Amino acid sequence: MFTKKDLENNSFKNKSNPEKLRFVVMFFYGSILTSAILFLILFGFAQKITVYGNDASYYSFEKLEPISISQGTTSASKSGIYVEYEYSLPLISTGYDTFCYYSVHSESKLCYKNNVLYRLTLSDNSMYDTAIGNTWNSVILDQIPDSDQNALVHLILYPMYPLDTLQPPTVYFGNRYALTRQLLSNFLPGLFLCFMMMVVGILLMLFGIYNKIVRDYNDNIGMLGLFAILISLWKLTDAEALYSIFVHNPVNSQIDFVCLLFLTIPFTYYVRSMYRSSNNLVWNIPIFFSLITIILSLFLQYFDIMDLKQTLPLTHASLFIMIITVLSMTAYELVKYGTSKKLTFTLVGLVLCFLGTFIDMGQYYLEINGNGTSKISVGMLFFLIYVISQSFYTMTDVRKLMLKGEKADEYEELAIKDKLTGVYNRNAFSEITSQKSFNPKGVILVVFDLNNLKEFNDKYGHGKGDEYIRTCAKLITKHFSDAGKCFRMGGDEFTVMVTKVDYSDCLSRIQKFNEELSAMPPVGDLKMMAASGCASFNPQYDYNINDTARRADKQMYTNKFMMKGSVR
């Protein structure tokens, strides 16, 4: 079934209710995601961090361990506590020796004796109340005299959140740039995996968009692409090495929380498309729970009630609900439909994906520290294997569906198109006019009836008769294609449904058609001629469009009678 608008757009596909719901949810989800990213980009750089002291700019480094650790309470810290670490410095050999330390969501200061060498604080007018972020801090120790061998410095951290452990921060002494090179070198495997994931995600997104716009297929492979992009951004911005380049910017630390926050919905939409029970309402549970989590987390962040790091357990709960839902629906699928090659392949991929998720969540809650390399590479490797394997399987599956779809389109085309002329047939005309949504107001019907077609067939064969029909169809299309649609209603009858021009314009087009047709060379002693009639829908005379067609036919037969009389 199709409407007049569908006919004009040459589209005969209807949207089901689940697809409409999916569109609404994805539009809402996309709007929130876009707004969140724009919010971080536009206002994140308004975040002000006060840095006091000489930040390192120039020249082998070694790792330092604290010789003492103390803890106390203070009103200067958001969490109400401070932790002080004492370090003994090696021999200071140049004016560019640097004290580098990695702070995680903490304000900090570095002191030598009673002098503050460096301070990192969150400004009072910051858009973030507690999210100072992660960053590498580098302090040139030019204020410590060379004569003070094994000088003692005190690193004081003011955590934004309560501490579960007094594990000291990562501290190095030496050349900052040598340290940065080493961190980036360690991060290269993870960087490569993030880059590969990003490229694969973009390609899948483009492929999904192409399928939707050009082919009108909702295969959800674009959802897999979006999932891959979010994963790559999440793991990239979660890397310690990144903060050695982009320092003192808390937005870096927020992006990974945002990406993780938005992971559940595209992943759920993709996975459910791999199941025969994809329309089961249970699949909507993690989707709507994730939407609630997104709205609540961003609301709490915006009004400085809780930041994204503090609402991370809620995000993890959303991921956990998604995993439980997928496992439940997998069991349901196995019980109701049994195993299949597609389901087995999906299960293997899900095991890899969930393995990567549990590895990352375990590292987060167990606070496994390091240089950031293994943390990214192991989990990221599982995600990359999952995305690439699923993309190859899905694209192969989509290709098969596209071939079937092309065949279905061919059959559909045969059902509504006339094979001889390529214009629409009577079935298409009946389909559009029988729709409840069809409104005949403003519609003009122009009908044509070819003269002497039987004589063409009898004298010169059906080949010439077919050529006669095709010639007239081409001329009708030439003069009326921009005004409406042409239908071949029978052997020698054509109807044009005009919706874009007025009655006088139709008469002018009919005249031009007749002039061009009469100028055609005759076939033997027979000329090509067509009688025509034209009628506009008028509610005073017409109950429906069929009454309009009868008035146009009556005018056409009058014209045919006049043409035969003139020939005699």
XYZ file of C-alpha atoms in Angstrom:
568
model
C 0.000 0.000 0.000
C 1.275 3.458 -0.798
C 0.157 7.059 -0.813
C 0.329 9.764 -3.421
C 3.463 11.122 -1.780
C 5.031 7.651 -1.788
C 4.293 7.373 -5.491
C 5.922 10.706 -6.256
C 9.016 9.672 -4.280
C 9.000 6.186 -5.851
C 8.989 4.634 -2.370
C 6.581 1.930 -1.294
C 8.029 0.990 2.103
C 6.067 1.481 5.306
C 7.476 2.097 8.748
C 6.401 -0.332 11.464
C 5.729 0.765 15.016
C 9.010 -0.718 16.381
C 10.913 1.253 13.737
C 9.095 4.444 14.713
C 9.924 3.816 18.369
C 13.533 3.155 17.417
C 13.655 6.407 15.473
C 12.261 8.401 18.408
C 14.678 6.817 20.899
C 17.683 7.285 18.619
C 16.729 10.871 17.854
C 16.470 11.566 21.580
C 19.721 9.717 22.247
C 21.543 11.493 19.417
C 20.314 14.886 20.582
C 21.563 14.280 24.122
C 24.910 12.918 22.891
C 25.432 15.867 20.568
C 24.459 18.324 23.282
C 26.809 16.687 25.792
C 29.760 16.802 23.392
C 29.052 20.403 22.400
C 28.704 21.294 26.076
C 32.143 19.870 26.805
C 33.734 21.510 23.776
C 32.174 24.963 24.138
C 32.334 25.323 27.910
C 35.046 22.884 28.889
C 37.797 25.237 27.902
C 36.267 27.854 30.166
C 37.493 25.616 32.997
C 40.269 27.423 34.756
C 43.040 25.694 36.634
C 45.471 27.895 38.458
C 49.052 26.826 37.997
C 51.686 28.497 40.151
C 55.354 27.847 39.489
C 57.621 27.204 36.530
C 56.165 24.528 34.319
C 58.960 22.460 32.723
C 59.829 23.280 29.184
C 63.305 21.669 28.577
C 65.966 18.342 29.117
C 67.271 10.376 31.350
C 64.794 10.293 34.212
C 64.281 7.923 37.126
C 61.270 6.879 39.152
C 61.040 8.111 42.722
C 59.405 6.461 45.729
C 58.368 8.440 48.814
C 60.450 8.080 51.949
C 57.468 8.954 54.164
C 53.683 9.305 53.864
C 51.370 11.199 56.181
C 47.660 11.993 56.121
C 45.514 14.601 57.796
C 42.289 16.535 57.589
C 41.896 19.972 56.095
C 39.111 22.255 54.952
C 41.133 23.107 51.863
C 40.266 19.766 50.279
C 36.916 18.852 48.729
C 37.153 15.423 50.372
C 38.294 16.950 53.697
C 41.651 15.199 53.709
C 45.170 15.687 52.430
C 48.056 13.262 51.831
C 51.673 14.393 52.078
C 54.530 12.505 50.443
C 58.192 13.239 51.151
C 60.783 12.606 48.444
C 64.577 12.747 48.472
C 65.859 14.138 45.197
C 68.899 12.782 43.358
C 71.782 15.076 42.505
C 70.532 18.110 40.634
C 72.874 18.406 37.669
C 71.244 20.997 35.381
C 68.950 23.916 35.646
C 66.300 21.951 33.782
C 65.960 18.937 36.083
C 62.243 18.367 36.499
C 60.013 16.828 39.142
C 57.126 15.105 37.274
C 54.124 13.563 38.979
C 50.743 12.261 37.835
C 47.781 13.580 39.786
C 44.369 11.880 39.607
C 41.439 14.152 40.453
C 43.476 16.008 43.046
C 44.596 19.527 43.697
C 48.256 19.572 44.653
C 51.298 21.570 45.581
C 55.040 20.900 45.713
C 57.088 22.485 48.513
C 60.776 22.832 49.273
C 61.331 23.784 52.870
C 58.805 26.583 53.357
C 58.641 27.596 49.704
C 55.795 26.567 47.376
C 57.447 25.600 44.104
C 54.242 24.638 42.283
C 50.511 24.620 42.926
C 47.597 23.137 40.962
C 44.134 24.273 42.033
C 40.607 24.450 40.691
C 39.357 28.004 40.246
C 36.318 29.152 42.202
C 34.409 30.082 39.024
C 34.993 26.698 37.401
C 32.090 24.992 35.664
C 33.200 21.790 37.388
C 32.872 21.607 41.139
C 35.183 18.655 41.746
C 36.305 17.358 38.347
C 39.821 18.717 38.127
C 40.755 15.710 36.032
C 43.940 13.741 35.562
C 47.146 15.424 34.467
C 50.917 15.194 34.465
C 52.556 17.992 36.415
C 56.145 18.985 35.727
C 58.102 21.384 37.903
C 61.532 22.787 37.031
C 63.572 22.721 40.211
C 65.537 25.885 39.502
C 64.818 27.240 42.990
C 66.729 24.425 44.718
C 70.475 25.233 45.041
C 73.013 22.783 43.610
C 74.702 22.674 47.006
C 71.676 21.012 48.618
C 72.447 17.376 47.894
C 69.595 14.885 48.367
C 67.195 17.779 48.878
C 63.825 16.911 50.395
C 60.610 18.054 48.751
C 57.050 17.550 49.926
C 54.220 16.700 47.530
C 50.817 17.413 49.046
C 47.693 16.094 47.351
C 44.178 17.327 48.122
C 41.896 14.613 46.661
C 38.536 15.611 45.276
C 37.087 12.282 46.408
C 37.601 10.104 49.524
C 40.600 7.795 49.232
C 40.436 4.014 49.640
C 44.213 3.701 49.681
C 47.327 5.792 50.301
C 49.061 4.395 47.242
C 51.538 7.080 46.176
C 51.277 8.813 42.811
C 53.612 8.062 39.919
C 56.647 10.350 40.272
C 59.696 10.756 38.035
C 62.755 12.963 38.299
C 64.773 14.068 35.303
C 63.965 15.308 31.822
C 60.301 15.881 31.073
C 60.559 15.323 27.331
C 62.450 12.052 27.791
C 59.595 10.982 30.079
C 56.950 12.059 27.575
C 58.677 10.115 24.800
C 58.808 7.026 27.005
C 55.123 7.300 27.943
C 54.095 7.697 24.314
C 56.367 4.819 23.275
C 54.688 2.596 25.870
C 51.299 3.762 24.613
C 51.952 3.010 20.921
C 50.220 -0.435 20.955
C 47.172 1.090 22.608
C 47.268 4.093 20.272
C 47.376 1.777 17.266
C 44.376 -0.202 18.555
C 42.416 3.003 19.241
C 43.211 4.286 15.758
C 42.151 1.000 14.157
C 38.924 0.991 16.162
C 38.182 4.587 15.179
C 38.735 3.887 11.463
C 36.576 0.755 11.574
C 33.858 2.648 13.456
C 33.788 5.524 10.956
C 33.630 3.111 7.999
C 30.770 1.181 9.617
C 28.906 4.424 10.346
C 29.266 5.520 6.714
C 28.180 2.082 5.519
C 25.145 2.212 7.800
C 24.210 5.712 6.594
C 24.591 4.576 2.977
C 22.333 1.584 3.598
C 19.704 3.775 5.217
C 19.686 6.618 2.695
C 20.378 4.769 -0.552
C 19.069 1.285 0.171
C 16.608 2.066 2.972
C 17.874 -0.858 5.038
C 17.812 -0.689 8.856
C 20.595 -3.198 9.461
C 21.941 -1.453 12.597
C 25.535 -1.776 11.407
C 25.794 1.976 11.947
C 25.090 1.260 15.636
C 28.116 -1.052 15.694
C 30.150 1.765 14.123
C 28.990 4.251 16.746
C 29.848 1.738 19.472
C 33.362 1.347 18.011
C 33.890 5.126 17.874
C 32.762 5.585 21.482
C 35.011 2.703 22.615
C 38.055 4.182 20.866
C 37.450 7.652 22.326
C 36.840 6.189 25.771
C 40.077 4.170 25.788
C 42.088 6.943 24.168
C 41.083 9.604 26.701
C 41.600 7.082 29.523
C 45.301 6.795 28.680
C 47.843 8.224 31.087
C 50.184 9.103 28.231
C 47.574 11.448 26.742
C 47.756 13.709 29.787
C 51.487 14.208 29.295
C 50.596 16.131 26.114
C 47.255 17.741 26.971
C 47.948 18.973 30.467
C 45.758 20.929 32.878
C 42.511 20.338 30.962
C 39.782 18.491 32.909
C 37.712 18.050 29.741
C 40.098 15.230 28.799
C 39.053 13.351 31.923
C 35.347 13.940 31.271
C 35.269 12.645 27.685
C 35.948 9.057 28.725
C 33.066 9.183 31.225
C 30.754 10.634 28.558
C 31.709 7.949 26.024
C 31.164 5.193 28.573
C 27.839 6.758 29.514
C 26.570 6.537 25.917
C 27.875 3.040 25.110
C 24.871 0.962 26.131
C 22.266 2.148 23.606
C 24.097 1.592 20.287
C 25.489 -1.721 21.523
C 22.041 -2.959 22.569
C 20.466 -1.898 19.275
C 23.145 -3.714 17.321
C 23.086 -6.917 19.381
C 19.280 -7.179 19.336
C 19.332 -7.016 15.524
C 21.303 -10.284 15.538
C 18.485 -12.122 17.334
C 15.225 -13.454 15.924
C 13.513 -12.161 19.062
C 14.639 -8.588 18.310
C 11.097 -7.214 18.744
C 10.810 -8.562 22.286
C 10.119 -5.693 24.703
C 12.785 -6.984 27.106
C 15.404 -5.413 24.832
C 14.014 -1.980 25.740
C 14.960 -2.368 29.421
C 18.689 -1.510 29.097
C 17.896 1.168 26.503
C 15.484 3.112 28.678
C 17.545 2.537 31.827
C 20.544 3.943 29.957
C 18.521 6.983 28.857
C 17.529 7.618 32.467
C 21.173 7.223 33.536
C 22.331 9.673 30.872
C 19.775 12.311 31.790
C 20.354 11.905 35.537
C 24.162 11.947 35.272
C 24.248 15.051 33.081
C 21.690 16.766 35.306
C 23.742 16.090 38.436
C 26.918 17.265 36.678
C 25.356 20.448 35.366
C 23.988 21.500 38.748
C 27.223 20.583 40.597
C 25.483 17.936 42.703
C 27.659 15.012 41.556
C 30.121 14.843 38.713
C 30.424 12.123 36.089
C 33.105 10.249 38.019
C 30.879 10.060 41.075
C 27.964 8.731 38.995
C 30.206 6.145 37.322
C 28.759 3.278 39.448
C 25.359 4.151 37.935
C 26.900 3.924 34.462
C 28.432 0.575 35.349
C 25.030 -0.557 36.623
C 23.581 0.362 33.217
C 26.249 -1.763 31.523
C 25.547 -4.612 33.954
C 21.792 -4.482 33.168
C 22.636 -4.593 29.474
C 24.826 -7.675 30.002
C 22.113 -9.414 32.048
C 19.538 -8.585 29.358
C 21.739 -9.954 26.577
C 22.433 -13.156 28.530
C 18.720 -13.576 29.328
C 17.668 -13.040 25.724
C 20.389 -15.427 24.579
C 18.970 -18.135 26.845
C 15.467 -17.317 25.554
C 16.712 -17.529 21.969
C 18.327 -20.912 22.564
C 15.224 -22.352 24.225
C 12.725 -21.018 21.670
C 14.652 -21.258 18.397
C 17.634 -23.488 19.169
C 21.216 -22.886 18.147
C 22.289 -21.518 14.775
C 25.480 -20.426 13.056
C 24.547 -16.778 13.466
C 23.748 -17.138 17.169
C 26.972 -19.102 17.812
C 29.034 -16.431 16.087
C 27.235 -13.725 18.065
C 27.885 -15.545 21.359
C 31.623 -15.876 20.663
C 31.769 -12.156 19.902
C 29.814 -11.270 23.039
C 32.193 -13.332 25.183
C 35.107 -11.300 23.815
C 33.260 -8.021 24.316
C 32.131 -8.799 27.866
C 35.648 -10.013 28.667
C 37.000 -6.625 27.630
C 34.324 -4.885 29.721
C 35.027 -6.929 32.861
C 38.774 -6.447 32.467
C 38.359 -2.693 32.322
C 35.844 -2.529 35.181
C 38.043 -4.843 37.275
C 41.081 -2.670 36.677
C 39.098 0.402 37.624
C 37.685 -0.921 40.891
C 40.857 -2.790 41.887
C 42.888 0.322 41.022
C 45.458 -1.507 38.940
C 47.990 1.160 38.059
C 50.796 1.278 35.565
C 51.862 3.278 32.617
C 48.500 2.822 30.941
C 49.707 0.424 28.271
C 48.405 -2.967 29.384
C 45.226 -1.321 30.653
C 44.397 -0.137 27.164
C 45.899 -2.874 25.020
C 44.307 -5.954 26.623
C 40.722 -4.699 26.910
C 40.946 -2.767 23.654
C 42.231 -5.828 21.800
C 39.122 -7.800 22.792
C 36.841 -4.947 21.706
C 38.654 -4.563 18.369
C 38.449 -8.297 17.625
C 34.739 -8.197 18.442
C 33.968 -5.176 16.262
C 35.987 -6.386 13.247
C 34.584 -9.933 13.394
C 31.022 -8.677 13.808
C 31.425 -6.134 11.020
C 32.652 -8.764 8.547
C 29.837 -11.133 9.472
C 27.191 -8.412 9.446
C 28.346 -6.859 6.178
C 28.317 -10.309 4.547
C 24.825 -10.854 5.923
C 23.738 -7.398 4.780
C 25.117 -8.057 1.317
C 22.961 -11.195 1.065
C 19.922 -9.246 2.260
C 20.663 -6.473 -0.234
C 20.772 -8.981 -3.083
C 17.462 -10.419 -1.894
C 16.109 -6.899 -1.519
C 17.157 -6.011 -5.049
C 15.304 -9.078 -6.286
C 12.266 -8.088 -4.220
C 12.482 -4.562 -5.650
C 12.533 -6.016 -9.144
C 9.406 -8.054 -8.412
C 7.785 -5.025 -6.777
C 8.692 -2.947 -9.801
C 7.103 -5.518 -12.074
C 3.929 -5.344 -9.987
C 3.532 -1.567 -10.379
C 5.349 -0.828 -13.646
C 4.381 -1.603 -17.215
C 7.122 -3.782 -18.701
C 6.715 -2.512 -22.260
C 6.811 1.238 -21.594
C 8.367 1.568 -18.113
C 5.511 3.781 -16.851
C 3.228 2.846 -13.966
C 0.414 0.391 -14.614
C -3.254 0.111 -13.619
C -2.324 -1.678 -10.372
C -0.328 1.361 -9.259
C -3.197 3.708 -10.135
C -5.704 1.583 -8.206
C -3.342 1.305 -5.256
C -2.816 5.044 -4.854
C -6.453 6.036 -5.359
C -7.752 3.402 -2.939
C -5.649 4.683 -0.043
C -7.590 6.288 2.815
C -5.025 9.057 2.897
C -5.511 9.854 -0.794
C -6.997 13.306 -1.299
C -8.274 13.969 -4.852
C -8.529 17.730 -4.269
C -6.474 19.530 -6.909
C -5.862 16.380 -8.958
C -6.245 16.622 -12.745
C -6.595 13.515 -14.914
C -5.403 13.592 -18.520
C -6.309 10.500 -20.535
C -4.966 9.371 -23.932
C -6.273 6.693 -26.276
C -4.134 5.657 -29.259
C -5.925 5.598 -32.590
C -5.465 2.800 -35.127
C -3.462 0.482 -32.834
C -5.387 -2.584 -34.071
C -4.596 -1.615 -37.675
C -0.899 -1.270 -36.815
C -0.883 -4.770 -35.334
C -2.907 -6.330 -38.178
C -0.982 -4.736 -41.057
C 2.575 -4.492 -39.770
C 2.716 -6.922 -36.845
C 2.757 -6.510 -33.088
C 6.356 -5.296 -33.159
C 5.256 -2.102 -34.896
C 2.274 -1.871 -32.574
C 4.581 -2.067 -29.555
C 6.821 0.584 -31.072
C 3.748 2.808 -31.490
C 2.853 2.338 -27.801
C 6.427 3.054 -26.633
C 6.669 6.186 -28.768
C 3.475 7.637 -27.318
C 4.552 6.693 -23.743
C 7.859 8.526 -24.237
C 6.110 11.640 -25.532
C 3.584 11.636 -22.690
C 6.414 11.252 -20.166
C 8.374 14.004 -21.876
C 5.560 16.529 -21.589
C 4.072 15.510 -18.215
C 6.897 13.998 -16.098
C 7.416 17.252 -14.202
C 3.664 17.664 -13.637
C 2.612 14.228 -12.419
C 2.832 10.489 -13.043
C 1.924 8.504 -16.134
C -0.006 5.203 -16.011
C -0.673 2.707 -18.787
C -4.225 1.650 -18.000
C -4.622 -0.904 -20.791
C -3.474 -1.814 -24.279
C -3.818 1.634 -25.892
C -4.955 3.740 -22.921
C -2.822 6.062 -20.801
C -3.715 8.281 -17.841
C -1.651 11.069 -16.324
C -2.345 12.041 -12.706
C -1.371 15.718 -12.599
C -0.716 17.301 -9.194
C 1.763 20.094 -9.883
C 0.257 22.309 -12.624
C -3.165 23.820 -13.319
C -5.831 22.948 -15.893
C -4.781 25.494 -18.540
C -1.198 24.262 -18.348
C -2.463 20.715 -18.937
C -4.298 21.832 -22.101
C -1.131 23.515 -23.350
C 0.896 20.360 -22.747
C -1.726 18.235 -24.549
C -1.481 20.522 -27.571
C 2.322 20.262 -27.664
C 2.063 16.475 -27.360
C -0.362 16.291 -30.304
C 1.836 18.523 -32.425
C 4.940 16.426 -31.800
C 3.058 13.150 -32.332
C 1.509 14.303 -35.608
C 4.970 15.275 -36.844
C 6.139 11.680 -36.487
C 6.645 9.902 -39.856
C 3.793 7.512 -40.738
C 4.202 3.734 -40.757
C 3.107 2.775 -44.223
C -0.281 4.426 -44.718
C -0.981 4.770 -40.982
C -0.275 7.862 -38.928
C 0.242 7.865 -35.167
C -2.568 9.775 -33.469
C -4.000 9.871 -29.953
C -7.316 11.179 -28.690
C -7.190 12.970 -25.347
C -9.431 14.215 -22.564
C -8.840 16.267 -19.460
C -10.855 16.733 -16.251
C -10.129 18.281 -12.873
C -11.632 16.831 -9.706
C -14.726 18.817 -8.758
C -16.675 17.822 -5.614
C -19.872 19.228 -7.196
C -19.746 16.547 -9.917
C -17.393 13.906 -8.551
C -17.903 11.631 -5.562
C -14.395 10.263 -5.982
C -11.530 10.281 -8.483
C -13.224 7.556 -10.547
C -15.983 10.031 -11.427
C -13.282 12.443 -12.595
C -11.810 9.682 -14.740
C -15.207 9.043 -16.343
C -15.577 12.732 -17.234
C -12.085 12.756 -18.748
C -12.935 9.568 -20.731
C -16.117 11.155 -22.027
C -14.134 14.157 -23.248
C -11.569 11.830 -24.803
C -14.234 9.851 -26.738
C -15.700 13.099 -28.021
C -12.244 14.072 -29.231
C -11.750 10.635 -30.842
C -15.063 10.943 -32.690
C -14.067 14.396 -33.970
C -10.657 13.107 -35.110
C -12.260 10.225 -37.050
C -14.743 12.614 -38.616
C -11.966 14.926 -39.755
C -10.064 11.986 -41.252
C -13.091 11.024 -43.335
